[in-house]
PDB file of C-alpha atoms in Angstrom:
ATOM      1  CA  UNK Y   1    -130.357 -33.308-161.949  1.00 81.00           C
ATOM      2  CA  UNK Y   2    -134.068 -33.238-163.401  1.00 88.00           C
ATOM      3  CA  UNK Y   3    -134.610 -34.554-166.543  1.00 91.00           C
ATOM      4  CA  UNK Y   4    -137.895 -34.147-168.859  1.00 95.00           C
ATOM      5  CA  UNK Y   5    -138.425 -36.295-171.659  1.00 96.00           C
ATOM      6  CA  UNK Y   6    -140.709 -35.948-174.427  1.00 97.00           C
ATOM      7  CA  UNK Y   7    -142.432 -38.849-176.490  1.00 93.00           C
ATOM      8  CA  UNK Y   8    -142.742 -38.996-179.192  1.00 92.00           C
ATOM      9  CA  UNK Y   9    -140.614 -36.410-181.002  1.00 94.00           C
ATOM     10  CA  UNK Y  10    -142.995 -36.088-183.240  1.00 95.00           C
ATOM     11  CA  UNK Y  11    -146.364 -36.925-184.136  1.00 95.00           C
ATOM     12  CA  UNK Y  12    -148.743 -36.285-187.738  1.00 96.00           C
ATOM     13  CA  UNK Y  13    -152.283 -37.080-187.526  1.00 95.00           C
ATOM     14  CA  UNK Y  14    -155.614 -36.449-189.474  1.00 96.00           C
ATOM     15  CA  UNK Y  15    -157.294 -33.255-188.902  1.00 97.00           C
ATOM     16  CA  UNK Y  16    -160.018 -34.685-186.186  1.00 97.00           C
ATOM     17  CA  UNK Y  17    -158.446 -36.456-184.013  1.00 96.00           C
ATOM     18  CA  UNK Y  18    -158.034 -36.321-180.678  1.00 96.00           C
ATOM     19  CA  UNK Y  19    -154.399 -36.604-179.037  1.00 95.00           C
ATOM     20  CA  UNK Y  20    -152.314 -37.610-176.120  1.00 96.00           C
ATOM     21  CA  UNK Y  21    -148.402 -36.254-175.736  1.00 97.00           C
ATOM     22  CA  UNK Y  22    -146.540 -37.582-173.173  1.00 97.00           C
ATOM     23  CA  UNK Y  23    -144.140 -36.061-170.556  1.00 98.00           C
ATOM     24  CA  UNK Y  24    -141.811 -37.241-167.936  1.00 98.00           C
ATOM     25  CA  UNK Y  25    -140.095 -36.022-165.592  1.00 96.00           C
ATOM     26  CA  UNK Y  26    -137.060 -38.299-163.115  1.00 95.00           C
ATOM     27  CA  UNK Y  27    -137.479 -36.061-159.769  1.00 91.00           C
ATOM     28  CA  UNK Y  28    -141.060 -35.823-158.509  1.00 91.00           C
ATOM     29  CA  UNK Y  29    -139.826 -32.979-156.057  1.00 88.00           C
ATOM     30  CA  UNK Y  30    -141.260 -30.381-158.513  1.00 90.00           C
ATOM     31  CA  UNK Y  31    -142.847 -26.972-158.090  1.00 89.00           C
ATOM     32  CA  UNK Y  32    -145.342 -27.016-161.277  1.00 91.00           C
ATOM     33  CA  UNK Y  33    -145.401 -28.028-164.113  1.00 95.00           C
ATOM     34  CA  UNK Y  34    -146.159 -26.051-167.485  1.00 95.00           C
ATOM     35  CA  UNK Y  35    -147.131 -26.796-170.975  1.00 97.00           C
ATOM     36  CA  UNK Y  36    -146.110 -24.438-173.815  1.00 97.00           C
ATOM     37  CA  UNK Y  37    -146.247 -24.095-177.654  1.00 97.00           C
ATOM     38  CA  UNK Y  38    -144.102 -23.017-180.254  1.00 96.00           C
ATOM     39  CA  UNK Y  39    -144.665 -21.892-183.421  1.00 95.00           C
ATOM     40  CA  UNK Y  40    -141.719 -21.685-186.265  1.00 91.00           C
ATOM     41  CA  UNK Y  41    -139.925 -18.898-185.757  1.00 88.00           C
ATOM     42  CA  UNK Y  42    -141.771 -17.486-182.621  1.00 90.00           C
ATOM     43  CA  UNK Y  43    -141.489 -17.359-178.706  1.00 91.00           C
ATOM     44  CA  UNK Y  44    -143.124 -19.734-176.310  1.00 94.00           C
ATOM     45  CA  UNK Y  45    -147.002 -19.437-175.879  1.00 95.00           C
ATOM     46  CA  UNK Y  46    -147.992 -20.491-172.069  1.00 95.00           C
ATOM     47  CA  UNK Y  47    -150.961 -23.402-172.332  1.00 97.00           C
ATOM     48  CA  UNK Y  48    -151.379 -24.606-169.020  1.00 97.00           C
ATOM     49  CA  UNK Y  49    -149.976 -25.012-165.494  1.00 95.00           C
ATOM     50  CA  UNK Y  50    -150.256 -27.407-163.099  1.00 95.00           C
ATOM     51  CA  UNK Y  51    -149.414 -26.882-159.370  1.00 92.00           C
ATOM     52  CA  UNK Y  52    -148.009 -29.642-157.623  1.00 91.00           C
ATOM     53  CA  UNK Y  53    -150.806 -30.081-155.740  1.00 92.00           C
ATOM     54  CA  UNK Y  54    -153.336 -30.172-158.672  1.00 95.00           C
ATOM     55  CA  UNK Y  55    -154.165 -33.598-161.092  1.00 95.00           C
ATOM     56  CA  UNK Y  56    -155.123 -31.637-163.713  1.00 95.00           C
ATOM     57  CA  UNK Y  57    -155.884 -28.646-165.866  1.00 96.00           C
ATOM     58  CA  UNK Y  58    -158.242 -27.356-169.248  1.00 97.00           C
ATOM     59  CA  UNK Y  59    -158.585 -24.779-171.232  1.00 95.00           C
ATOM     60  CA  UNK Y  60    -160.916 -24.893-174.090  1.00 96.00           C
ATOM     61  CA  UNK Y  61    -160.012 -28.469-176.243  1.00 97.00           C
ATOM     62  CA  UNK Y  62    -156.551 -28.990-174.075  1.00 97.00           C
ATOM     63  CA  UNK Y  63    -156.375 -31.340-171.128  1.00 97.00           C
ATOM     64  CA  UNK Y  64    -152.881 -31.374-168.907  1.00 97.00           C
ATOM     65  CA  UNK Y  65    -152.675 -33.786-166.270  1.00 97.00           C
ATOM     66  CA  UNK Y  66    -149.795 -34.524-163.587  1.00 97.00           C
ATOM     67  CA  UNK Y  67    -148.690 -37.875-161.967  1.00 96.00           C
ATOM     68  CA  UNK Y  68    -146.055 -36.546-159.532  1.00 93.00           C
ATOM     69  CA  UNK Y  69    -145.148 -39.684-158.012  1.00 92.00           C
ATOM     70  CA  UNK Y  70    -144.686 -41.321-161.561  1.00 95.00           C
ATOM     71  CA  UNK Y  71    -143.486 -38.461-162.329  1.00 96.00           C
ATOM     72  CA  UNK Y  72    -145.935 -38.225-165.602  1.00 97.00           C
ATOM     73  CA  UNK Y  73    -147.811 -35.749-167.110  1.00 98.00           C
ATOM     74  CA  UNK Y  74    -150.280 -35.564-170.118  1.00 97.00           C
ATOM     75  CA  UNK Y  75    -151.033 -33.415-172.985  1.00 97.00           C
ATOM     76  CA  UNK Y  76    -154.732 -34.096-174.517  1.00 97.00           C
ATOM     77  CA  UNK Y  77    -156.090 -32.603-177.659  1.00 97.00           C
ATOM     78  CA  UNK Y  78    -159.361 -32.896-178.792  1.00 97.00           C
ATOM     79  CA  UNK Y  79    -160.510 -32.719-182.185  1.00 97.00           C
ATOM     80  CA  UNK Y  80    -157.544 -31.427-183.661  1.00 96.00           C
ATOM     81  CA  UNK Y  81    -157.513 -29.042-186.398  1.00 97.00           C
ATOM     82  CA  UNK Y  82    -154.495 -27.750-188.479  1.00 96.00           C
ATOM     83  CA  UNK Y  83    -153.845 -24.473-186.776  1.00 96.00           C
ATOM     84  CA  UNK Y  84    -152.758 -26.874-183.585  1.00 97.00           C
ATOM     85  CA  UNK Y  85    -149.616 -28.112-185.437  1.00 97.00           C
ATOM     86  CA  UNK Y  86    -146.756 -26.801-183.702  1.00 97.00           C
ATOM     87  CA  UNK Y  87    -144.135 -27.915-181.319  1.00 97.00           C
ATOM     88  CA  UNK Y  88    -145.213 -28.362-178.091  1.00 98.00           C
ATOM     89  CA  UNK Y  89    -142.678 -28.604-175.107  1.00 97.00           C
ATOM     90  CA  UNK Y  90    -143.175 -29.609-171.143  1.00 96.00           C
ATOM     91  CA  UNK Y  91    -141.207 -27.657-168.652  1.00 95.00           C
ATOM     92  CA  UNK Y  92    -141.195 -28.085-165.125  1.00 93.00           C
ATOM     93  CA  UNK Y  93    -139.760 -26.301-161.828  1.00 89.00           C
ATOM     94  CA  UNK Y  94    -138.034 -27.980-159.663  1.00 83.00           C
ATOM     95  CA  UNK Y  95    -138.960 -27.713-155.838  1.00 76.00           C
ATOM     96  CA  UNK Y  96    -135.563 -28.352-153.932  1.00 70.00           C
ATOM     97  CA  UNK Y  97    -133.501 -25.460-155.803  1.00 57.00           C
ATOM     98  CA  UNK Y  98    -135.363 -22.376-153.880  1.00 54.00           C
ATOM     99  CA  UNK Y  99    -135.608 -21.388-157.752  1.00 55.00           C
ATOM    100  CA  UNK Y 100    -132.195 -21.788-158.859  1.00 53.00           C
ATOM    101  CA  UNK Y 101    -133.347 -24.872-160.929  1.00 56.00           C
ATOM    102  CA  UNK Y 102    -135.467 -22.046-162.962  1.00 70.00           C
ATOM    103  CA  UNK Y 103    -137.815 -24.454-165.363  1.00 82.00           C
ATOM    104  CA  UNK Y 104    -136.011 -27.471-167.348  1.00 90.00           C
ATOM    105  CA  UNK Y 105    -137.919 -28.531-170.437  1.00 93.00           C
ATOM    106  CA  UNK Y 106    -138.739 -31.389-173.036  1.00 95.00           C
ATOM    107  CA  UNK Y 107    -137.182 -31.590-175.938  1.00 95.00           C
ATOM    108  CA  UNK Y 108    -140.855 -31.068-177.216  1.00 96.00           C
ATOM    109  CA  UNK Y 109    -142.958 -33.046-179.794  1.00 97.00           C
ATOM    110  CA  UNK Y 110    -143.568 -31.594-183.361  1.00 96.00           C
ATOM    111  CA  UNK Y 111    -147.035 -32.203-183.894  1.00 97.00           C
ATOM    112  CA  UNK Y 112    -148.600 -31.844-187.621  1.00 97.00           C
ATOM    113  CA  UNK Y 113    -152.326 -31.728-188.323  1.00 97.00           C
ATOM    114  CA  UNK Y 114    -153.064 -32.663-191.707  1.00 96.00           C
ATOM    115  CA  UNK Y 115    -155.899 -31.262-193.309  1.00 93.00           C
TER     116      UNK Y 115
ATOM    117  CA  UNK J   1    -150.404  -4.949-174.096  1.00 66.00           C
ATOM    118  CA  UNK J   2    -146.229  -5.440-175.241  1.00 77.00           C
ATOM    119  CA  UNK J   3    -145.958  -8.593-172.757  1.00 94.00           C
ATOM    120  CA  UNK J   4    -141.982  -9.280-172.797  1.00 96.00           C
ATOM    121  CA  UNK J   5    -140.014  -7.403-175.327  1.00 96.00           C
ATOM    122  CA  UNK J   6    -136.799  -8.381-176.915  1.00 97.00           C
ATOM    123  CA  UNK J   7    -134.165  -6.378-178.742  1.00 97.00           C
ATOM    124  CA  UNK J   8    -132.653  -7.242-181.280  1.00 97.00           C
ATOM    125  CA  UNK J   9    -134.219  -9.590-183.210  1.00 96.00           C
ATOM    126  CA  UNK J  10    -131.296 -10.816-185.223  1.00 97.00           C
ATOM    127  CA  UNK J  11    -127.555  -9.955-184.828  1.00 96.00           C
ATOM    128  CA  UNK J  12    -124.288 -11.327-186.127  1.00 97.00           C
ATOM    129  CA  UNK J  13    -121.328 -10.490-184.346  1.00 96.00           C
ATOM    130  CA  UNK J  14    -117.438 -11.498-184.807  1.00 97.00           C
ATOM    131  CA  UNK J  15    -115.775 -13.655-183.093  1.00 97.00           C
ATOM    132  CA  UNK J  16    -114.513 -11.664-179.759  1.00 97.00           C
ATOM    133  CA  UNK J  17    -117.070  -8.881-180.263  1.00 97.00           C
ATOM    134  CA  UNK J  18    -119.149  -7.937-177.397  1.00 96.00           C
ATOM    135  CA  UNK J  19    -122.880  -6.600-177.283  1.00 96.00           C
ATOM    136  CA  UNK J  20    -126.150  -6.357-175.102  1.00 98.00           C
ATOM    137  CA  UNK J  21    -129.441  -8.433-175.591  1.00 98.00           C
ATOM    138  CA  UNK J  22    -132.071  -6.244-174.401  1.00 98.00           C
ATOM    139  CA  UNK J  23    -135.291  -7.084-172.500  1.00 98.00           C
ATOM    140  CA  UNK J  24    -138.274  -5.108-170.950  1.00 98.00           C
ATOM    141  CA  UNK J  25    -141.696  -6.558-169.287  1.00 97.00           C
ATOM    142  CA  UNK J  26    -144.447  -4.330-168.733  1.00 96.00           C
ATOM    143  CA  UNK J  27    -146.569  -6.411-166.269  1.00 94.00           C
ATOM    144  CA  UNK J  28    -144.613  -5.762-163.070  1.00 93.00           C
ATOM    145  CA  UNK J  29    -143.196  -8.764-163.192  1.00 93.00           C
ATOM    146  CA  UNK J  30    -140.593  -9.738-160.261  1.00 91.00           C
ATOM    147  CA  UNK J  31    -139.060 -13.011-162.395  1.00 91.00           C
ATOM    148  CA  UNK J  32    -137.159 -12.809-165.174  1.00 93.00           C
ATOM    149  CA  UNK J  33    -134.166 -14.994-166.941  1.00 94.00           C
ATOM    150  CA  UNK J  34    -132.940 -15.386-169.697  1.00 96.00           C
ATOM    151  CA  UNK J  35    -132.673 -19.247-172.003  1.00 96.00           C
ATOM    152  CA  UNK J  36    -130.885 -20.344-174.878  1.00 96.00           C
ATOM    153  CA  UNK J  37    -132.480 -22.592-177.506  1.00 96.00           C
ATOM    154  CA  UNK J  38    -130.358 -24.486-179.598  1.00 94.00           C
ATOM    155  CA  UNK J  39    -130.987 -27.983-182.104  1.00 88.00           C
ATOM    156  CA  UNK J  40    -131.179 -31.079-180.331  1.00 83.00           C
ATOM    157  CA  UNK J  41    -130.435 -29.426-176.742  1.00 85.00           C
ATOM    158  CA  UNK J  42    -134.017 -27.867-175.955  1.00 87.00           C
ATOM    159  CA  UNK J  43    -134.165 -24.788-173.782  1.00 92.00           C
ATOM    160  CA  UNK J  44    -131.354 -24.193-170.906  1.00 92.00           C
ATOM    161  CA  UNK J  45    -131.476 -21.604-168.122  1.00 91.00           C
ATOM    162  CA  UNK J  46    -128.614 -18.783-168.225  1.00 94.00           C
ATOM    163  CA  UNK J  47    -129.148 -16.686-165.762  1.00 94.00           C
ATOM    164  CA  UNK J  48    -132.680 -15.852-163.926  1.00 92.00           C
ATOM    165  CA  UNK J  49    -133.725 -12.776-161.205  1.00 91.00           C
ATOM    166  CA  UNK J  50    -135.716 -12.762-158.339  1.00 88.00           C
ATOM    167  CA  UNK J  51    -136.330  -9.225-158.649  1.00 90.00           C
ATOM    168  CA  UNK J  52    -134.643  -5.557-158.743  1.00 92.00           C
ATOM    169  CA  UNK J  53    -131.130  -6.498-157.483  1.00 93.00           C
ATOM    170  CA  UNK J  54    -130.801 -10.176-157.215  1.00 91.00           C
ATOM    171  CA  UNK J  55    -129.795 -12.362-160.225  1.00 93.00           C
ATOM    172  CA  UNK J  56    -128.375 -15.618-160.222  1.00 90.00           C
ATOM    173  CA  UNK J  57    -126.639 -18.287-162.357  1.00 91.00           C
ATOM    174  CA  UNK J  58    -128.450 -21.076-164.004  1.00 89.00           C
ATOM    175  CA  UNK J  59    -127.310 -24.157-165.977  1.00 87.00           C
ATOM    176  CA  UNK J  60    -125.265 -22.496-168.850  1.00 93.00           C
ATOM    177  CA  UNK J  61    -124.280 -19.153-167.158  1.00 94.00           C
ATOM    178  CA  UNK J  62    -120.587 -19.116-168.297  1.00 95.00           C
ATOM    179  CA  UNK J  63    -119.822 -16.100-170.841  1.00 96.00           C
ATOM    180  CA  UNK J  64    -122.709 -14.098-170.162  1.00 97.00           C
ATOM    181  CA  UNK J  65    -123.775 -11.098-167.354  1.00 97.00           C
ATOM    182  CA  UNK J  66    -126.756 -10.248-166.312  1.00 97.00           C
ATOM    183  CA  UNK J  67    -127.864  -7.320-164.149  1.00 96.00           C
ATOM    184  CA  UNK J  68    -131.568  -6.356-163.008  1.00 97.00           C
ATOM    185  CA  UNK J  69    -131.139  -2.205-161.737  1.00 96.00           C
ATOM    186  CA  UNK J  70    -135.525  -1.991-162.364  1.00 96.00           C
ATOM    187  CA  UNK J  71    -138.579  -4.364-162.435  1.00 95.00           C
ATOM    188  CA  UNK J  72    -138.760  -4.022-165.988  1.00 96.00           C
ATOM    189  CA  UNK J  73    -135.552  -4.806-167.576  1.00 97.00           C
ATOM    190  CA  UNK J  74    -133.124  -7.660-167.622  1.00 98.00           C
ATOM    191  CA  UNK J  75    -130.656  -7.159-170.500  1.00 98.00           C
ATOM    192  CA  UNK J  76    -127.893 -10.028-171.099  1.00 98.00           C
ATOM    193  CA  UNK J  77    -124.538  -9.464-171.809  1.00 98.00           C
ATOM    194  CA  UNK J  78    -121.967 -11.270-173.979  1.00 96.00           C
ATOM    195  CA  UNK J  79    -118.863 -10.205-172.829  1.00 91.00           C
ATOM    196  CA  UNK J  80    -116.764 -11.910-175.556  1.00 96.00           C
ATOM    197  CA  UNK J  81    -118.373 -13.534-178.356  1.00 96.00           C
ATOM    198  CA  UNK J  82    -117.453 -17.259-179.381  1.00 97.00           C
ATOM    199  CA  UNK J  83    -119.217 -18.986-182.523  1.00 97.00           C
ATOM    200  CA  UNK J  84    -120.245 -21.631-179.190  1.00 96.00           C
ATOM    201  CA  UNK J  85    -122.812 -18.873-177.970  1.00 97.00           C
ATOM    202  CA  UNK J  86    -124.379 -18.796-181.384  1.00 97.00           C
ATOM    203  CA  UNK J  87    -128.295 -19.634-180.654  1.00 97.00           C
ATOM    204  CA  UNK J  88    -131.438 -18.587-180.458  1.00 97.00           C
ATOM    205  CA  UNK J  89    -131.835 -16.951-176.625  1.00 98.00           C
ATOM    206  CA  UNK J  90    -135.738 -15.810-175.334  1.00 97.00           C
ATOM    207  CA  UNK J  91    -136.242 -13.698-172.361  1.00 97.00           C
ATOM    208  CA  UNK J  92    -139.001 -14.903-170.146  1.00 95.00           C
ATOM    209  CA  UNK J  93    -140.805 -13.381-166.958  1.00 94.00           C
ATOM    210  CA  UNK J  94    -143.771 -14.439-164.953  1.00 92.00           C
ATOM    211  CA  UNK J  95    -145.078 -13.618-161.252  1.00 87.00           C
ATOM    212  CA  UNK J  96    -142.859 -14.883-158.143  1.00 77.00           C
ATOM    213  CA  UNK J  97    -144.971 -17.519-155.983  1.00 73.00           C
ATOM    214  CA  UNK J  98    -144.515 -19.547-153.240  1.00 69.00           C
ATOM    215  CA  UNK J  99    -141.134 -16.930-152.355  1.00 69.00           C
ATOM    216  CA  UNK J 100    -138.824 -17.481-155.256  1.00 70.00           C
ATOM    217  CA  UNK J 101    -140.186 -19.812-157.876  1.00 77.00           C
ATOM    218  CA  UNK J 102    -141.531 -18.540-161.060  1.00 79.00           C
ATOM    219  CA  UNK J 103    -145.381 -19.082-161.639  1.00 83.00           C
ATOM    220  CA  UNK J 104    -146.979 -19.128-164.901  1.00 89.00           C
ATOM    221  CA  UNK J 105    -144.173 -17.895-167.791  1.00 91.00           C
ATOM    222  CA  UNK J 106    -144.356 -14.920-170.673  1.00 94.00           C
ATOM    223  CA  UNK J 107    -141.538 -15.154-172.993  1.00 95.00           C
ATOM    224  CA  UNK J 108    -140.387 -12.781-175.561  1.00 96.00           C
ATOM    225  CA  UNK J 109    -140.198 -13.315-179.207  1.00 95.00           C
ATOM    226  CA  UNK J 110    -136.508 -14.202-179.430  1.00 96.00           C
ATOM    227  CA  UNK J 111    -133.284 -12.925-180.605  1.00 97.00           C
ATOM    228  CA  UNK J 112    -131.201 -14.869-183.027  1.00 97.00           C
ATOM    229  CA  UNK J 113    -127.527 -14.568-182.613  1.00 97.00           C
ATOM    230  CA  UNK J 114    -124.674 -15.745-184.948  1.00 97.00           C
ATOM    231  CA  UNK J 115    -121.258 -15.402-184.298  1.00 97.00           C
ATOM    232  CA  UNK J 116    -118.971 -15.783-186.937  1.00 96.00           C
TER     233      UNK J 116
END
C-alpha cells in the first residue's frame, strides 16, 4: 500500500525566505504527483502536477520537483511572504490500481510566514 | 465559474439518521470521488467515478453509497449515521487521462458533518 510522508509537520519562518518541503512517497509505480494547499477552513487549492515522466514543475515563486525512483519530491518557495502560510499537502496517484488507488496524500506541513 | 459545489456546508445528524451530501461540477468533468478529512489521518478516498455510471470503492468505502446517474453530480450517501463518520468530507473532480486516472484535481469547499 502507498504511503506519503510529509516532513516536517510544520515549519515557521521569516517573511523572505525561501523554502524547501519535503515529500515521499514508498512505491515509485505512480501516475503523478500533485501539490495542493489548504487554507483554515477551506477546500484544497491545486498548485502543481507532475507527470511521471516530468522532473519538475513552476508556477510563479513555486518549484515542484519529482525523484520517482527515490521516490522524492520537492516543494520550493521563494521569497515567502505571509499570505503563503497555509498547510500544504502532497498527494500522489498510484499507477498499478487502473485508478482504484484514487490519490493518497501527506499528512501535509503547516507552514507560517511571519511578518 | 462555480468549479465543484458542495451541499451542505455543515450538518449534525443523530446517531442512526440518514442523509445525502450533495455535489455538482460544472466543467464536464468525467472524475469525481468523494474524501474524508479527519485529525491526524490526512485525506482518505471513499468512493471515486470514472464517469456517468461507473463508481467504485476506495480505501474507507464502508457506510457510505455513491451513485453517478449525470456528468455533473456525485452525491454521497450515509445510510446510517455513526458518531465514527463524523468528519470533514470534500468532493473533488478533475479530467480522466491516460484511461482512468484522475489528472489535475478541483475540490469543493467541504461539508462538515457531526454525528451525535
Amino acid at each position: 500500500k502507498q504511503e506519503v510522508t510529509q516532513i516536517p509537520a510544520a515549519l515557521s519562518v521569516p517573511e523572505g525566505e525561501n523554502l524547501v518541503l519535503n515529500c515521499s512517497f514508498t512505491d515509485s509505480a505512480i501516475y503523478n504527483l500533485q501539490w495542493f494547499r489548504q487554507d483554515p477552513g477551506k477546500g484544497l487549492t491545486s498548485l502543481l502536477l507532475i507527470q511521471s515522466s516530468q522532473r519538475e514543475q513552476t508556477s510563479g515563486r513555486l518549484n515542484a520537483s519529482l525523484d520517482k525512483s527515490s521516490g522524492r519530491s520537492t516543494l520550493y518557495i521563494a521569497a515567502s511572504q505571509p499570505g503563503d502560510s497555509a498547510t500544504y499537502l502532497c498527494a500522489v496517484v498510484g499507477s498499478s490500481g487502473g485508478g482504484a488507488d484514487g490519490l493518497t496524500f501527506g499528512k501535509g506541513t503547516h507552514l507560517i510566514i511571519q511578518p | 465559474n462555480a468549479g465543484v459545489t458542495q451541499t451542505p456546508k455543515f450538518q449534525v445528524l443523530k446517531t442512526g439518521q440518514s442523509m445525502t451530501l450533495q455535489c455538482a461540477q460544472d466543467m464536464n468533468h468525467e472524475y469525481m470521488s468523494w474524501y474524508r478529512q479527519d485529525p491526524g489521518m490526512g485525506l482518505r478516498l471513499i468512493h471515486y467515478s470514472v464517469g456517468a455510471g461507473i463508481t467504485d470503492q476506495g480505501e474507507v468505502p464502508n457506510g457510505y453509497n455513491v451513485s453517478r446517474s449525470t456528468t455533473e453530480d456525485f452525491p454521497l450517501r450515509l445510510l446510517s449515521a455513526a458518531p465514527s463518520q463524523t468528519s470533514v468530507y470534500f468532493c473533488a473532480s478533475s479530467e480522466r487521462t491516460g484511461g482512468v486516472f484522475p489528472g489535475e484535481l478541483f475540490f469543493g469547499e467541504g461539508s462538515r458533518l457531526t454525528v451525535l
